[in-house]
Short mmCIF file of C-alpha atoms in Angstrom, two decimals:
data_model
loop_
_atom_site.label_atom_id
_atom_site.label_comp_id
_atom_site.label_asym_id
_atom_site.label_seq_id
_atom_site.Cartn_x
_atom_site.Cartn_y
_atom_site.Cartn_z
CA UNK A 175 -28.14 234.78 2.31
CA UNK A 176 -27.05 236.51 5.45
CA UNK A 177 -23.99 238.55 4.72
CA UNK A 178 -22.37 240.33 7.59
CA UNK A 179 -20.19 243.34 6.79
CA UNK A 180 -18.32 242.76 9.99
CA UNK A 181 -17.50 239.20 8.92
CA UNK A 182 -16.40 240.39 5.43
CA UNK A 183 -14.01 242.87 7.00
CA UNK A 184 -12.53 240.10 9.08
CA UNK A 185 -12.17 237.87 6.02
CA UNK A 186 -10.56 240.69 4.11
CA UNK A 187 -8.15 241.21 6.97
CA UNK A 188 -7.26 237.50 6.97
CA UNK A 189 -6.78 237.45 3.20
CA UNK A 190 -4.49 240.48 3.36
CA UNK A 191 -2.43 238.94 6.16
CA UNK A 192 -2.22 235.67 4.22
CA UNK A 193 -1.19 237.50 1.05
CA UNK A 194 1.50 239.40 2.94
CA UNK A 195 2.77 236.15 4.45
CA UNK A 196 2.80 234.42 1.06
CA UNK A 197 4.67 237.30 -0.60
CA UNK A 198 7.09 237.40 2.33
CA UNK A 199 7.83 233.66 2.24
CA UNK A 200 8.08 233.54 -1.54
CA UNK A 201 10.53 236.45 -1.46
CA UNK A 202 12.58 234.79 1.26
CA UNK A 203 12.55 231.51 -0.67
CA UNK A 204 13.58 233.18 -3.92
CA UNK A 205 16.37 235.07 -2.21
CA UNK A 206 17.56 231.93 -0.44
CA UNK A 207 17.52 229.71 -3.54
CA UNK A 208 19.25 232.39 -5.59
CA UNK A 209 22.00 232.65 -2.97
CA UNK A 210 22.29 228.88 -2.78
CA UNK A 211 22.78 228.63 -6.54
CA UNK A 212 25.65 231.07 -6.38
CA UNK A 213 27.53 229.74 -3.39
CA UNK A 214 31.31 229.48 -3.55
CA UNK A 215 32.78 227.32 -0.81
CA UNK A 216 36.36 227.98 0.24
CA UNK A 217 37.97 224.88 1.73
CA UNK A 218 41.17 224.86 3.75
CA UNK A 219 42.58 221.50 4.79
CA UNK A 220 39.29 219.91 3.69
CA UNK A 221 37.12 222.16 5.91
CA UNK A 222 34.88 224.97 4.67
CA UNK A 223 36.35 228.15 6.13
CA UNK A 224 34.48 230.78 4.15
CA UNK A 225 31.50 231.17 1.86
CA UNK A 226 31.30 233.68 -0.98
CA UNK A 227 28.64 234.38 -3.60
CA UNK A 228 29.11 234.68 -7.35
CA UNK A 229 26.69 237.57 -7.43
CA UNK A 230 28.44 239.55 -4.70
CA UNK A 231 31.89 241.00 -5.43
CA UNK A 232 34.30 240.29 -2.59
CA UNK A 233 37.96 239.79 -1.77
CA UNK A 234 38.70 237.20 0.88
CA UNK A 235 42.17 237.35 2.40
CA UNK A 236 43.68 234.27 4.05
CA UNK A 237 46.69 234.89 6.26
CA UNK A 238 49.36 232.37 7.17
CA UNK A 239 48.89 233.15 10.87
CA UNK A 240 45.33 231.86 10.78
CA UNK A 241 45.93 229.15 8.16
CA UNK A 242 49.40 227.73 8.82
CA UNK A 243 49.43 225.29 5.86
CA UNK A 244 49.44 228.25 3.45
CA UNK A 245 52.78 228.95 1.84
CA UNK A 246 51.96 232.65 2.20
CA UNK A 247 49.04 235.07 2.16
CA UNK A 248 46.29 234.22 -0.30
CA UNK A 249 43.66 236.49 -1.83
CA UNK A 250 40.51 235.04 -3.38
CA UNK A 251 38.50 237.41 -5.51
CA UNK A 252 34.90 237.28 -6.69
CA UNK A 253 34.25 239.81 -9.40
CA UNK A 254 31.45 240.13 -11.93
CA UNK A 255 30.16 236.60 -11.44
CA UNK A 256 33.55 234.89 -11.53
CA UNK A 257 36.00 233.69 -8.91
CA UNK A 258 39.77 233.38 -8.98
CA UNK A 259 42.79 233.13 -6.73
CA UNK A 260 44.19 236.60 -7.15
CA UNK A 261 47.33 236.33 -5.03
CA UNK A 262 49.11 233.28 -3.64
CA UNK A 263 52.49 231.68 -3.16
CA UNK A 264 52.98 228.31 -4.82
CA UNK A 265 55.52 226.69 -7.13
CA UNK A 266 55.29 228.64 -10.39
CA UNK A 267 52.04 230.23 -9.17
CA UNK A 268 49.91 227.52 -10.74
CA UNK A 269 46.96 228.42 -8.52
CA UNK A 270 46.58 231.99 -9.74
CA UNK A 271 47.46 231.13 -13.36
CA UNK A 272 44.24 229.11 -13.55
CA UNK A 273 42.39 232.42 -13.66
CA UNK A 274 38.66 232.96 -13.32
CA UNK A 275 36.03 230.23 -13.07
CA UNK A 276 32.30 230.78 -13.18
CA UNK A 277 30.60 227.50 -14.06
CA UNK A 278 28.70 225.65 -11.38
CA UNK A 279 30.40 222.50 -10.24
CA UNK A 280 33.88 223.64 -11.22
CA UNK A 281 36.68 224.07 -8.75
CA UNK A 282 40.00 225.78 -8.31
CA UNK A 283 42.39 223.53 -6.46
CA UNK A 284 45.51 224.95 -4.91
CA UNK A 285 47.01 221.79 -3.44
CA UNK A 286 50.33 223.34 -2.30
CA UNK A 287 48.31 225.63 -0.04
CA UNK A 288 45.68 223.01 0.94
CA UNK A 289 43.02 225.33 -0.46
CA UNK A 290 40.14 224.36 -2.71
CA UNK A 291 37.44 226.65 -4.05
CA UNK A 292 34.25 225.04 -5.31
CA UNK A 293 31.43 226.77 -7.12
CA UNK A 294 28.60 224.74 -5.69
CA UNK A 295 25.87 223.28 -7.83
CA UNK A 296 25.80 221.50 -11.11
CA UNK A 297 25.27 222.65 -14.65
CA UNK A 298 24.67 219.87 -17.16
CA UNK A 299 26.76 220.80 -20.18
CA UNK A 300 26.28 217.35 -21.72
CA UNK A 301 29.86 216.40 -20.81
CA UNK A 302 30.67 214.44 -17.68
CA UNK A 303 34.44 214.80 -17.81
CA UNK A 304 37.02 216.90 -19.60
CA UNK A 305 40.65 215.83 -19.43
CA UNK A 306 43.61 218.06 -18.72
CA UNK A 307 46.31 216.05 -20.48
CA UNK A 308 49.16 215.88 -17.98
CA UNK A 309 49.39 212.13 -17.44
CA UNK B 217 -14.61 235.60 15.88
CA UNK B 218 -11.23 235.54 17.57
CA UNK B 219 -11.32 231.78 17.48
CA UNK B 220 -12.03 231.85 13.72
CA UNK B 221 -9.15 234.25 13.06
CA UNK B 222 -6.89 232.06 15.12
CA UNK B 223 -7.99 228.95 13.18
CA UNK B 224 -7.34 230.63 9.84
CA UNK B 225 -3.88 231.75 10.91
CA UNK B 226 -3.15 228.21 12.10
CA UNK B 227 -4.22 226.91 8.68
CA UNK B 228 -1.89 229.32 6.91
CA UNK B 229 1.03 228.39 9.16
CA UNK B 230 0.35 224.68 8.58
CA UNK B 231 0.33 225.26 4.84
CA UNK B 232 3.79 226.75 5.07
CA UNK B 233 5.01 223.94 7.32
CA UNK B 234 3.74 221.36 4.79
CA UNK B 235 5.41 223.32 2.02
CA UNK B 236 8.67 223.38 3.98
CA UNK B 237 8.40 219.62 4.62
CA UNK B 238 8.02 219.04 0.89
CA UNK B 239 11.24 220.93 0.30
CA UNK B 240 13.05 218.81 2.88
CA UNK B 241 11.81 215.54 1.42
CA UNK B 242 12.81 216.60 -2.11
CA UNK B 243 16.43 217.02 -1.01
CA UNK B 244 16.79 213.59 0.58
CA UNK B 245 20.02 211.62 0.63
CA UNK B 246 19.29 209.59 -2.53
CA UNK B 247 18.16 212.50 -4.72
CA UNK B 248 20.28 212.96 -7.87
CA UNK B 249 23.08 215.36 -7.13
CA UNK B 250 26.55 215.62 -8.67
CA UNK B 251 28.95 215.60 -5.74
CA UNK B 252 32.68 215.69 -6.43
CA UNK B 253 34.99 215.22 -3.45
CA UNK B 254 38.76 215.50 -3.49
CA UNK B 255 41.30 213.40 -1.63
CA UNK B 256 43.02 215.47 1.03
CA UNK B 257 46.77 215.92 1.43
CA UNK B 258 49.05 213.49 3.22
CA UNK B 259 51.48 214.44 5.98
CA UNK B 260 54.98 213.02 5.73
CA UNK B 261 57.19 211.84 8.58
CA UNK B 262 58.82 215.30 8.57
CA UNK B 263 55.47 217.04 8.80
CA UNK B 264 55.51 218.12 5.16
CA UNK B 265 52.10 218.50 3.51
CA UNK B 266 52.17 216.30 0.40
CA UNK B 267 49.65 216.25 -2.44
CA UNK B 268 48.82 212.60 -3.20
CA UNK B 269 50.39 211.53 -6.48
CA UNK B 270 51.33 215.17 -7.02
CA UNK B 271 47.91 215.86 -8.47
CA UNK B 272 44.25 216.07 -7.55
CA UNK B 273 42.27 212.89 -7.22
CA UNK B 274 38.53 213.05 -6.85
CA UNK B 275 35.48 210.85 -6.58
CA UNK B 276 32.21 212.03 -8.10
CA UNK B 277 29.04 210.34 -6.94
CA UNK B 278 25.43 211.12 -7.58
CA UNK B 279 23.75 211.33 -4.21
CA UNK B 280 24.84 212.23 -0.72
CA UNK B 281 24.14 208.76 0.68
CA UNK B 282 26.64 207.08 -1.67
CA UNK B 283 29.16 209.87 -1.20
CA UNK B 284 28.99 209.63 2.58
CA UNK B 285 29.31 205.86 2.45
CA UNK B 286 32.08 205.45 -0.11
CA UNK B 287 34.23 208.58 -0.16
CA UNK B 288 35.88 208.00 3.26
CA UNK B 289 36.91 204.47 2.18
CA UNK B 290 38.09 205.75 -1.19
CA UNK B 291 40.15 208.55 0.34
CA UNK B 292 41.72 206.26 2.93
CA UNK B 293 42.80 203.80 0.23
CA UNK B 294 44.26 206.48 -2.07
CA UNK B 295 46.18 208.10 0.79
CA UNK B 296 47.51 204.75 1.95
CA UNK B 297 48.73 203.83 -1.53
CA UNK B 298 50.26 207.27 -2.08
CA UNK B 299 52.39 206.83 1.03
CA UNK B 300 53.77 203.54 -0.24
CA UNK B 301 54.37 204.77 -3.80
CA UNK B 302 55.91 208.18 -2.93
CA UNK B 303 59.61 208.41 -3.80
CA UNK B 304 60.19 211.79 -2.17
CA UNK B 305 58.98 211.36 1.42
CA UNK B 306 58.99 208.96 4.35
CA UNK B 307 55.80 208.09 6.21
CA UNK B 308 54.95 206.34 9.44
CA UNK B 309 52.25 203.80 10.18
CA UNK B 310 49.78 204.06 13.06
CA UNK B 311 52.39 202.76 15.53
CA UNK B 312 54.94 205.41 14.55
CA UNK B 313 57.09 202.97 12.59
CA UNK B 314 58.46 204.08 9.22
CA UNK B 315 56.78 202.23 6.36
CA UNK B 316 58.82 200.55 3.63
CA UNK B 317 57.84 202.72 0.73
CA UNK B 318 59.45 203.59 -2.62
CA UNK B 319 61.78 206.13 -1.01
CA UNK B 320 63.10 203.44 1.30
CA UNK B 321 63.67 201.19 -1.72
CA UNK B 322 65.49 203.96 -3.57
CA UNK B 323 67.65 204.56 -0.49
CA UNK B 324 68.71 200.92 -0.63
CA UNK B 325 70.09 201.20 -4.18
CA UNK B 326 73.31 199.23 -4.52
CA UNK B 327 73.41 198.06 -0.89
CA UNK B 328 72.12 194.55 -1.66
CA UNK B 329 69.63 194.99 1.18
CA UNK B 330 66.44 193.00 0.82
CA UNK B 331 63.44 195.22 1.59
CA UNK B 332 60.16 193.61 2.63
CA UNK B 333 57.28 195.54 1.08
CA UNK B 334 53.51 195.42 1.23
CA UNK B 335 51.39 193.62 -1.36
CA UNK B 336 50.39 196.72 -3.29
CA UNK B 337 53.92 198.07 -3.72
CA UNK B 338 55.07 194.62 -4.74
CA UNK B 339 52.24 194.37 -7.29
CA UNK B 340 53.00 197.81 -8.67
CA UNK B 341 56.71 197.11 -9.07
CA UNK B 342 55.88 193.81 -10.73
CA UNK B 343 53.42 195.57 -13.06
CA UNK B 344 56.08 198.15 -13.92
CA UNK B 345 58.58 195.45 -14.87
CA UNK B 346 55.96 193.70 -17.00
CA UNK B 347 55.02 196.95 -18.76
CA UNK B 348 58.69 197.72 -19.44
CA UNK B 349 58.97 194.48 -21.38
CA UNK B 350 55.53 194.58 -23.02
CA UNK B 351 56.16 198.12 -24.32
CA UNK B 352 59.65 197.23 -25.60
CA UNK B 353 61.21 199.57 -23.06
CA UNK B 354 59.20 202.65 -24.10
CA UNK B 355 57.84 202.61 -20.57
CA UNK B 356 60.62 202.65 -18.02
CA UNK B 357 60.23 202.89 -14.22
CA UNK B 358 63.90 203.74 -13.59
CA UNK B 359 63.95 207.25 -15.04
CA UNK B 360 63.87 209.08 -11.70
CA UNK B 361 67.25 210.74 -12.23
CA UNK B 362 66.32 211.89 -15.73
CA UNK B 363 62.91 213.18 -14.60
CA UNK B 364 64.57 215.20 -11.82
CA UNK B 365 66.71 217.01 -14.43
CA UNK B 366 63.62 218.15 -16.31
CA UNK B 367 60.78 218.48 -13.81
CA UNK B 368 61.64 221.93 -12.43
CA UNK B 369 61.67 223.34 -15.95
CA UNK B 370 58.10 222.39 -16.83
CA UNK B 371 55.27 224.81 -16.48
CA UNK B 372 51.51 224.46 -16.53
CA UNK B 373 51.36 226.29 -19.86
CA UNK B 374 54.08 226.55 -22.53
CA UNK B 375 56.63 229.20 -21.58
CA UNK B 376 60.18 229.63 -22.85
CA UNK B 377 62.93 227.73 -21.06
CA UNK B 378 66.14 225.87 -21.85
CA UNK B 379 67.05 222.19 -21.94
CA UNK B 380 69.09 220.63 -19.16
CA UNK B 381 72.78 220.14 -19.91
CA UNK B 382 73.06 217.34 -22.49
CA UNK B 383 75.97 215.75 -20.59
CA UNK B 384 73.75 215.44 -17.53
CA UNK B 385 71.06 213.81 -19.66
CA UNK B 386 73.60 211.33 -21.03
CA UNK B 387 74.74 210.49 -17.49
CA UNK B 388 71.14 210.11 -16.31
CA UNK B 389 70.41 207.67 -19.15
CA UNK B 390 73.34 205.53 -18.00
CA UNK B 391 71.54 205.33 -14.66
CA UNK B 392 68.36 203.81 -16.06
CA UNK B 393 67.71 200.13 -16.62
CA UNK B 394 66.82 198.67 -20.00
CA UNK B 395 64.11 196.15 -20.83
CA UNK B 396 66.87 193.57 -21.05
CA UNK B 397 68.38 194.09 -17.60
CA UNK B 398 65.52 195.51 -15.55
CA UNK B 399 64.81 192.16 -13.86
CA UNK B 400 68.40 192.12 -12.63
CA UNK B 401 68.23 195.68 -11.34
CA UNK B 402 64.90 195.40 -9.56
CA UNK B 403 64.81 191.88 -8.17
CA UNK B 404 61.44 190.86 -6.80
CA UNK B 405 60.80 187.85 -4.59
CA UNK B 406 57.16 186.75 -4.95
CA UNK B 407 57.29 184.44 -1.92
CA UNK B 408 58.76 186.88 0.56
CA UNK B 409 57.24 189.95 -1.15
CA UNK B 410 60.60 191.65 -1.11
CA UNK B 411 62.80 193.69 -3.43
CA UNK B 412 66.54 194.08 -3.87
CA UNK B 413 67.61 197.17 -5.82
CA UNK B 414 70.87 196.34 -7.55
CA UNK B 415 73.53 198.58 -9.10
CA UNK B 416 73.82 199.22 -12.82
CA UNK B 417 77.33 198.99 -14.27
CA UNK B 418 78.37 202.28 -15.80
CA UNK B 419 76.10 204.41 -13.65
CA UNK B 420 78.19 206.93 -11.75
CA UNK B 421 75.30 208.28 -9.72
CA UNK B 422 72.18 206.52 -8.50
CA UNK B 423 69.37 204.77 -10.22
CA UNK B 424 66.05 206.15 -8.98
CA UNK B 425 62.78 204.30 -9.39
CA UNK B 426 59.93 206.63 -10.33
CA UNK B 427 56.44 205.21 -10.67
CA UNK B 428 54.71 208.48 -11.48
CA UNK B 429 53.38 207.28 -14.84
CA UNK B 430 51.72 204.16 -13.44
CA UNK B 431 51.15 204.53 -9.68
CA UNK B 432 48.21 206.90 -9.82
CA UNK B 433 46.30 204.68 -12.27
CA UNK B 434 47.08 201.62 -10.18
CA UNK B 435 45.81 203.38 -7.04
CA UNK B 436 42.63 204.46 -8.83
CA UNK B 437 42.05 200.88 -9.93
CA UNK B 438 42.46 199.62 -6.37
CA UNK B 439 40.15 202.32 -5.05
CA UNK B 440 37.60 201.40 -7.72
CA UNK B 441 37.14 197.99 -6.12
CA UNK B 442 35.78 199.76 -3.02
CA UNK B 443 33.19 201.66 -5.03
CA UNK B 444 32.03 198.48 -6.82
CA UNK B 445 29.16 199.08 -9.24
CA UNK B 446 27.88 202.27 -7.66
CA UNK B 447 27.80 204.97 -10.36
CA UNK B 448 30.86 207.15 -9.98
CA UNK B 449 33.66 208.95 -11.76
CA UNK B 450 37.17 208.52 -10.37
CA UNK B 451 39.33 211.33 -11.69
CA UNK B 452 43.11 211.18 -11.50
CA UNK B 453 44.44 214.65 -12.11
CA UNK B 454 42.33 215.22 -15.23
CA UNK B 455 44.47 212.76 -17.17
CA UNK B 456 42.90 209.48 -16.10
CA UNK B 457 39.32 208.51 -15.54
CA UNK B 458 37.47 205.45 -14.32
CA UNK B 459 33.69 205.38 -14.63
CA UNK B 460 31.73 202.76 -12.70
CA UNK B 461 28.10 201.75 -13.10
CA UNK B 462 25.64 203.47 -15.39
CA UNK B 463 25.44 207.24 -15.57
CA UNK B 464 22.40 208.14 -13.44
CA UNK B 465 22.00 211.50 -15.19
CA UNK B 466 18.25 211.85 -15.89
CA UNK B 467 19.03 213.20 -19.39
CA UNK B 468 21.25 210.36 -20.63
CA UNK B 469 22.65 206.98 -19.64
CA UNK B 470 26.06 207.37 -21.28
CA UNK B 471 29.22 208.76 -19.76
CA UNK B 472 30.17 211.66 -22.01
CA UNK B 473 33.87 212.49 -22.12
CA UNK B 474 35.50 215.31 -24.03
CA UNK B 475 38.58 214.61 -26.11
CA UNK B 476 40.88 217.56 -26.02
CA UNK B 477 42.79 219.21 -28.78
CA UNK B 478 45.94 221.16 -27.96
CA UNK B 479 43.94 224.32 -28.51
CA UNK B 480 42.33 225.99 -25.55
CA UNK B 481 38.58 225.51 -25.35
CA UNK B 482 38.34 223.35 -28.50
CA UNK B 483 37.29 219.74 -27.98
CA UNK B 484 38.05 217.27 -30.75
CA UNK B 485 34.78 215.54 -30.00
CA UNK B 486 32.72 213.87 -27.33
CA UNK B 487 32.86 210.18 -26.46
CA UNK B 488 29.58 208.63 -25.32
CA UNK B 489 30.00 205.31 -23.53
CA UNK B 490 27.59 203.15 -21.58
CA UNK B 491 28.76 201.37 -18.45
CA UNK B 492 32.17 200.94 -16.91
CA UNK B 493 35.23 202.39 -18.64
CA UNK B 494 38.84 203.36 -18.11
CA UNK B 495 40.24 206.33 -19.99
CA UNK B 496 43.68 207.89 -20.07
CA UNK B 497 45.00 210.82 -22.01
CA UNK B 498 48.48 212.27 -22.39
CA UNK B 499 49.28 215.57 -24.03
CA UNK B 500 52.23 217.84 -24.62
CA UNK B 501 50.36 221.02 -23.73
CA UNK B 502 50.63 220.81 -19.95
CA UNK B 503 53.76 220.37 -17.84
CA UNK B 504 55.87 221.66 -20.68
CA UNK B 505 57.98 224.53 -22.01
CA UNK B 506 59.28 225.55 -25.40
CA UNK B 507 62.73 226.26 -26.73
CA UNK B 508 63.48 228.66 -29.55
CA UNK B 509 65.55 226.99 -32.26
CA UNK B 510 68.31 228.70 -34.26
CA UNK B 511 65.92 229.24 -37.17
CA UNK B 512 63.41 230.93 -34.90
CA UNK B 513 60.99 227.99 -34.80
CA UNK B 514 59.68 226.62 -31.52
CA UNK B 515 60.02 223.10 -30.14
CA UNK B 516 57.83 221.94 -27.31
CA UNK B 517 59.48 220.04 -24.48
CA UNK B 518 57.06 218.14 -22.26
CA UNK B 519 56.92 215.80 -19.32
CA UNK B 520 56.79 212.49 -21.24
CA UNK B 521 60.43 211.56 -21.70
CA UNK B 522 61.78 209.04 -24.17
CA UNK B 523 63.83 206.48 -22.20
CA UNK B 524 66.15 206.09 -25.22
CA UNK B 525 66.99 209.73 -25.91
CA UNK B 526 66.33 211.46 -22.60
CA UNK B 527 64.23 214.09 -24.39
CA UNK B 528 60.51 214.36 -25.07
CA UNK B 529 59.23 213.51 -28.53
CA UNK B 530 56.95 215.57 -30.76
CA UNK B 531 55.32 212.85 -32.82
CA UNK B 532 51.88 213.60 -31.34
CA UNK B 533 50.13 216.41 -29.54
CA UNK B 534 47.87 214.04 -27.65
CA UNK B 535 47.10 210.36 -27.10
CA UNK B 536 43.85 209.03 -25.65
CA UNK B 537 43.30 205.42 -24.65
CA UNK B 538 40.05 203.73 -23.78
CA UNK B 539 39.80 200.38 -22.07
CA UNK B 540 37.58 198.12 -20.05
CA UNK B 541 39.84 198.15 -16.99
CA UNK B 542 43.31 198.30 -15.42
CA UNK B 543 43.95 202.02 -15.19
CA UNK B 544 47.59 201.55 -14.15
CA UNK B 545 48.36 199.65 -17.34
CA UNK B 546 46.48 202.17 -19.47
CA UNK B 547 48.31 205.13 -17.92
CA UNK B 548 51.70 203.50 -18.45
CA UNK B 549 50.76 202.58 -22.01
CA UNK B 550 49.69 206.11 -22.97
CA UNK B 551 53.04 207.36 -21.66
CA UNK B 552 54.97 204.69 -23.57
CA UNK B 553 53.15 205.23 -26.88
CA UNK B 554 53.98 208.93 -26.88
CA UNK B 555 57.53 207.86 -27.73
CA UNK B 556 56.60 205.57 -30.64
CA UNK B 557 56.38 207.00 -34.15
CA UNK B 558 55.77 203.76 -36.04
CA UNK B 559 52.11 202.67 -36.24
CA UNK B 560 53.09 199.01 -36.68
CA UNK B 561 55.08 199.10 -33.44
CA UNK B 562 52.15 200.84 -31.75
CA UNK B 563 49.83 198.07 -32.93
CA UNK B 564 52.25 195.42 -31.71
CA UNK B 565 52.66 197.02 -28.28
CA UNK B 566 48.93 197.50 -27.82
CA UNK B 567 48.32 193.88 -28.81
CA UNK B 568 51.01 192.70 -26.39
CA UNK B 569 49.31 194.54 -23.55
CA UNK B 570 45.80 193.46 -24.57
CA UNK B 571 46.78 189.80 -24.69
CA UNK B 572 48.77 189.85 -21.48
CA UNK B 573 46.16 191.62 -19.34
CA UNK B 574 43.07 190.43 -21.28
CA UNK B 575 41.99 193.97 -22.08
CA UNK B 576 40.30 195.67 -25.02
CA UNK B 577 42.19 198.86 -25.73
CA UNK B 578 41.15 201.50 -28.24
CA UNK B 579 43.35 204.48 -29.07
CA UNK B 580 43.26 207.89 -30.66
CA UNK B 581 46.37 209.87 -31.60
CA UNK B 582 46.34 213.53 -32.53
CA UNK B 583 49.01 214.93 -34.83
CA UNK B 584 49.20 218.61 -35.58
CA UNK B 585 49.68 219.84 -39.12
CA UNK B 586 49.51 223.28 -40.70
CA UNK B 587 47.39 223.87 -43.80
CA UNK B 588 47.47 227.33 -45.38
CA UNK B 589 48.86 228.70 -42.16
CA UNK B 590 46.01 227.19 -40.14
CA UNK B 591 46.67 224.60 -37.44
CA UNK B 592 44.69 221.39 -38.01
CA UNK B 593 44.62 217.94 -36.45
CA UNK B 594 45.23 214.61 -38.16
CA UNK B 595 43.64 211.79 -36.24
CA UNK B 596 44.81 208.17 -36.09
CA UNK B 597 42.16 206.11 -34.38
CA UNK B 598 40.76 202.60 -33.87
CA UNK B 599 37.48 202.00 -35.64
CA UNK B 600 35.76 201.06 -32.37
CA UNK B 601 36.99 204.24 -30.68
CA UNK B 602 35.83 206.39 -33.60
CA UNK B 603 32.36 204.82 -33.51
CA UNK B 604 31.95 205.94 -29.90
CA UNK B 605 32.45 209.59 -30.78
CA UNK B 606 29.22 211.52 -31.11
CA UNK B 607 29.12 212.36 -34.81
CA UNK B 608 27.95 215.96 -34.59
CA UNK B 609 30.49 216.73 -31.86
CA UNK B 610 33.55 216.42 -34.09
CA UNK B 611 35.47 219.66 -34.31
CA UNK B 612 36.20 221.52 -37.51
CA UNK B 613 39.91 221.49 -36.64
CA UNK B 614 40.00 217.78 -37.59
CA UNK B 615 41.72 217.46 -40.96
CA UNK B 616 41.97 213.76 -41.74
CA UNK B 617 40.84 210.71 -39.83
CA UNK B 618 42.91 207.58 -40.36
CA UNK B 619 40.70 204.82 -39.06
CA UNK B 620 42.49 201.58 -38.24
CA UNK B 621 40.57 198.33 -38.06
#
């Protein structure tokens, strides 16, 4: 069998390049899917205006000047894998009373301010619907 | 050699492209996904942003194709119905003309003016009158004045507050119709699809029609007809639910619903139901407050008001109803039954409604008791309802189950 050292070096070079590419794409894919699983979409007047991540602590401030349907300034906080409306103006402050949410598929709806926060994704808990009781 | 290197790199790149294509095809528009979309706010004639039915209404579907096809129709229908059933705001149609909605009807109180209304508002008013009689007056659509006395006092969670002035409550009760005279107060003309809102003798203020306990369910039922048999969950403010079709969840084919207890994070059990269903629950633990009695004990006041007394009742902590349709009727019934303490009268009212609307209705009532200082729940339930509860899901806070055949 005719084995050429020169050819082996080339093959080795190709294998290394391929391995680097594979590691690179796998890393990118893992990072992307991880981020996607943790996406929090902030809706204002039914449009996504900001995206946050459960795994990245952040405070997002919405001002009335930019979002005129707000009753006043609103602060949305992501902290330690949970999201809440930290500050807002609404009748009896229902929106901030709801506190932190962290489960995929759940939402915080602040109708008086036309704001909705959805933790994207779905987590099958075995229950399709849980009532709230205020008929 | 260069050509060979180039070919190998091309092969690697193609492998990644194929891999990427696989990812795209796996997230196609019919792939199982739980997608919940909420109905947006309405804008009144005065430019006020109004939350439809004063709550959140959503449609959950299980792939993006169905969601994109049905949600716009669903949302349009719910918003349209909200505008007709809203008693607080005026709205205009596409031509800029004010629509004849519930606020317009309330404005006409005592004027003898005949208001022409659309089919849905006519149907809803007619349904409300029927339910008033079928529930022996425990459901009452003319409590707007009474509700306005209480509504600002309620809170999302129980906090301390005080009752409205009792004299005001007495006056408000004089301004509500009874099951005996409601047909003379709200006079419907089925041919012209019109309504005349007549005065009540002895009422010094105004009678106000409020359809809050029935309108949302009615609207959900109408919107359901647009979704047809496509699997979906229609959620009305976390108190009403319509499920259509079969649950496409790959792990089960039943719709699994939690039944709440008044205690945070404790479910009484889980209902597992195949196929279409209508569910409604009423509880005293939201939209409520408490008063401190002279002896230091607490009494919960909540949003379900007894048309006879003007106050809320504390017979039950929660009522859940399950049916095979007609969400408006089921919502109104759960509200009415909260005011009934006698199980025989409950049976009679439920039978009245079942026979009239050709429905099968199952119910579950939760009563709170205290045993050795520990809060427990007594359950009064239909046998059929109880059989739908997943056995190993029943909470340890359940004390006694009274199963009715």
